[in-house]
Amino acid sequence: MDNLFNRKYIVQGLFIVVSLILLGTLFYIQVASDRYFLSAESNVLRKIYTFPARGIILDRNEKVLVQNEPVYDLMIIPNDFKAADTLKPIDTLELCNIIGIDMIKFRKNLKKSTNQSLFQPSIFEGQLSVEIYQSLSEKLSRFPGFFVQSRTIRNYPDSIASQFLGYIKEVSAKEIEKSEGYYRPTDYIGKSGVEKSYETLLRGKRGVVRMLYDVHNVPKGSYADGKFDTAAVSGEQLISSLDIRLQKMGEELMKNKVGSIVAIEPSTGEILAFVSAPGYDPNEMVGRQSGNNYMKYLGAPNRPLNVRPIAGYYSPGSAFKPLDALLGLQEGVIDPNTTFNCPGGFRAGSLWVRCEHVDGNIALRRGLARSCNTYACYVFQKLITQKKYKNQKVAYDEWQKKVRKFGIGDTLGVDLPGERRGRLYDEAYYSGKYSKYWGYSTVISLAIGQGEMATTPLQMANIMAIIANRGYYIKPHLVKGIGTNRTIRPEYLKKNYVGVDAKHFEPVIDGMQDAVNTSWGTAIASRIDNIIMCGKTGTVQNSHGKNHSVFIGFAPRDNPKIAIAVIVENAGYGSTYAAPIASFITEKYLKDSVAVYKRAQIEWMKKQVVLPAEPKPKVVTPKPGDSAKVNTPPAGKQTIKTVIKPKPAVK
Amino acid sequence: MSNQQSNRFFFNVDWITILIYVALCTIGFVNIYASIPTQSDSSVFNFSSNYGKQLIYILAGLVLGFSILLLEAKFFSVFSPIVYGITVLLLIMVLIVGRKVAGNQAWISIGGGFRLQPAEFAKFGTALLLSRYISSFSPKFRDFKSILFAALIIGTPLFFIMMQPDAGSALVFLSFMFPMYREGLSGYFLLIFLGMIVLFVADFLVPMAVLIPIILAIGGFFIYQNRRKQKVMFSAILVTFVAIAYLFLVKVAYEKVLKPHQRTRIELILGLKMDPRGVGYNVIQSKIAIGSGQLTGRGFLQGTQTKYGYVPAQSTDFIFSTVGEEWGFVGCFVVIGLYLFLLLRLINLAERQRSTFSRVYGYCVACILFFHVFINIGMAIGIVPVIGIPLPFISYGGSSLWSFTVLLFIFLKLDSNRMGFI
Ligand SMILES: [Zn+2]
């Protein structure tokens, strides 16, 4: 029987079921899914970024190396523009006239921005001048969808130190991904030099204002009373160790030449000059033409983008000889008066290492002053054939470990990207190469800094700093103060001892003093009036052309203020180019000006064109992370041959 | 009225229902207040604003409601034909002198900036006459004549409402099927309606070439099953053919009768179109607003979607999106809970009536409210097409609030007098 009263429950049941359906749906869209919540945020919330000024970089005397210059980018949100345009046509022609483009370009830009994103702002026309910006800002309200974003670009008042400073460019997609959301398209990032190695300090902190917008795109004030907003924080200021005067002079002297100058203050490890020639004007890497200029320099002869002071490989040559003497003294295999005979060369088994002179009986001081190859080879022979070692291989391994303490064969840890290790092999390498049939005579060319040994100009200058300091160095660095507190990384305060007692340095320094200051010295061309400069020339043979001209040294002898390494590629003898250039810079630094009678020489030097003859020597391209690579010689790249001539064995 | 009478009156009136009524009106006012885009003058007594006006409507509604409680209970039964007649006349009048709002001719201006929407009042006019008819003639809806007569009572105002056209209000008239069902109408009628809705939806989602074989297969199965029971077999054959005819009819009606914007709305609701800034914009924005409320809501006046005008018709048809955004799932739960409690209580109250008139009328009230709540909230969360009907007691607007008040308080009056005979 159909009891009508029971139909009440069907009706009530229906009410309950429908209510549950409603609640279930609500639960899904409100609690289970946050899709709608996020959509709501994107409806009303716009993040407006304020860009911090990038940190400026000063030289050691707080003169500006890099500063910022404001530019204005015209931005567009294509969707807003199109929506407003359909509602009421916008006078785009007027906009074109103001910013100085034609309608074809306008449509091209619009299409490019639309392709990038319909709803996100993108740069419509970049880097407007201040004048255009001013006339535009008055009328901007007539062009919905457009706004102006101010930004700063880098400016280099002296157009110097390009390789040290590096450059900034728009971030790549890969960098954006790697930064885990820090960088956004159109952001700039340091791509090389200090701009890269100090990126996180220089970039500062982007500010963000969260604004609420109503359905008509009218701003309605800040989100949550600005609780989550942040102000832009300018990047830290960096005080570089560089001395603008030296840098400028160095770059002028190296004009039309290929090579490096590195000058270090020995007591602090601060790099005073960091010249890589050829260079480029850093201002060319800024602005609308930067892309083209970058490509121009990328393919230019002698690779101006290479950072030679830390990535160029050169045999140290004679510059290595002070190390022979120092290690010999420390090991006790020689004393300052130990004499060897130089008949014009050194016999090592079947090899004959030629000396530039026939020096006769020669001891340490004169041996260094004359840069006698024979003397160096005898010391090396004594070191490797010491009785205390089981055999020569063990002795060699001990020797190369001691040499490494001088910063050869590994990166020094300078605060620039792309530093390379240089080249120096251990015992295992030679045992692998020659099996057990090798000894001191096989590697004798290392005694004179040739053969399988390569150093960067920075490492050469650092060796001079070690000698100037009588036994230690502080890691060379280019930034001596970060921020207003001028903090310095602790690693750049630590003294690294090389394991040779201070007393052993004096006889070596005597020899280096004589090299510069006596008539029989090889580096007489670098003499400075009233200052005792100590140094060594080097003439590094180059299989691809003329020899490289090298000078290393420091001054003054007591309480040294500057250690320097100068390399001029393909310039012949060290005394012709490298030594005078080093002396000019040293004199400028120590005396504030170069003696008047030398001015003509300086002008002459600036005018010299010393470029490699074809085929030009290829220098290893520095790549980020290159320093981590095993120090195997790049095949077919620049190699420096030692003066080793086989001679019939005559007894 | 004597003292004794008034005591009995206050004792007998269902105060719980009145409490829920006041609660819902308050919720409405609070959310209408929150829905005003920019608050330059946020005084509650700013009578030029929507919330100011709603306050007047609520107060007037209370006066109206309690005036009804003071009337004689007999009045409603006796005068139901007259009330019905007046509402039908108003519906005709609105077609002649009414104002067009959003394409629909639904409003009569009554001066002072106030407007009347006769369709709202037609609901209780119809409810009264239907109750009177059933109580007077005790039809069990077993015969065609009684069904036709009831259909006439419901159909007359429905016809004029569809002339406006006001699909939402017309749809609500389906709710009168439930009181008829309670009074004896066969459950098959409800099932047929359910089947029609299922077929209607299927018509859009499944191509004819698939749908017809399926219907034929199901129909064939039942025909084969009942091949010995001749009568059942014939009705199965009939149902199968009617179903197929219905499918074609819907297709034709859909393409010829419905307006383009109604068509796209139906297509959107069935998930046939994605169109974030087009016709579906209202629903998407409403869903975003509700969804952004999450569990506990953004808090009073904190709803960004509400405040910045992202949801159209915020204070009227889409008021529920404000509830959802600012009060979250908890708030929605409370509102739906209040409605459900009210509806269940109304059914219980209806069942305790001694007079058929009061019982039928109670069912009418509950089912009209149910349709409004289900369609309005369903629309706000995107499970029902966008058909503009108000959320009872909560949506902004005098006509709807007063008509619901009158609808409800007539029943409360009848209920308070349940011991007497009408
Ligand atoms: Zn010699």
Coordinates of C-alpha atoms and ligand atoms in Angstrom, one line a residue, chain A residues 341-345 354-360 362 367 370-375, ligand 1:
Chain A
N341 CA 131.8 26.2 -14.2
C342 CA 129.9 27.4 -17.2
P343 CA 131.6 26.5 -20.5
G344 CA 128.6 27.9 -22.4
G345 CA 126.2 25.1 -21.5
R354 CA 123.1 25.9 -24.0
C355 CA 123.8 29.0 -22.0
E356 CA 123.7 32.4 -23.5
H357 CA 127.2 33.2 -22.3
V358 CA 130.4 31.5 -21.5
D359 CA 130.4 32.5 -17.8
G360 CA 133.3 30.4 -16.5
I362 CA 130.1 31.3 -11.4
G367 CA 124.6 33.3 -11.8
R370 CA 123.7 36.7 -15.7
S371 CA 120.8 34.3 -15.8
C372 CA 123.2 31.5 -16.3
N373 CA 121.5 28.3 -17.6
T374 CA 124.5 26.2 -16.6
Y375 CA 124.3 27.3 -13.0
Ligands
ZN1 ZN 126.4 30.5 -18.2

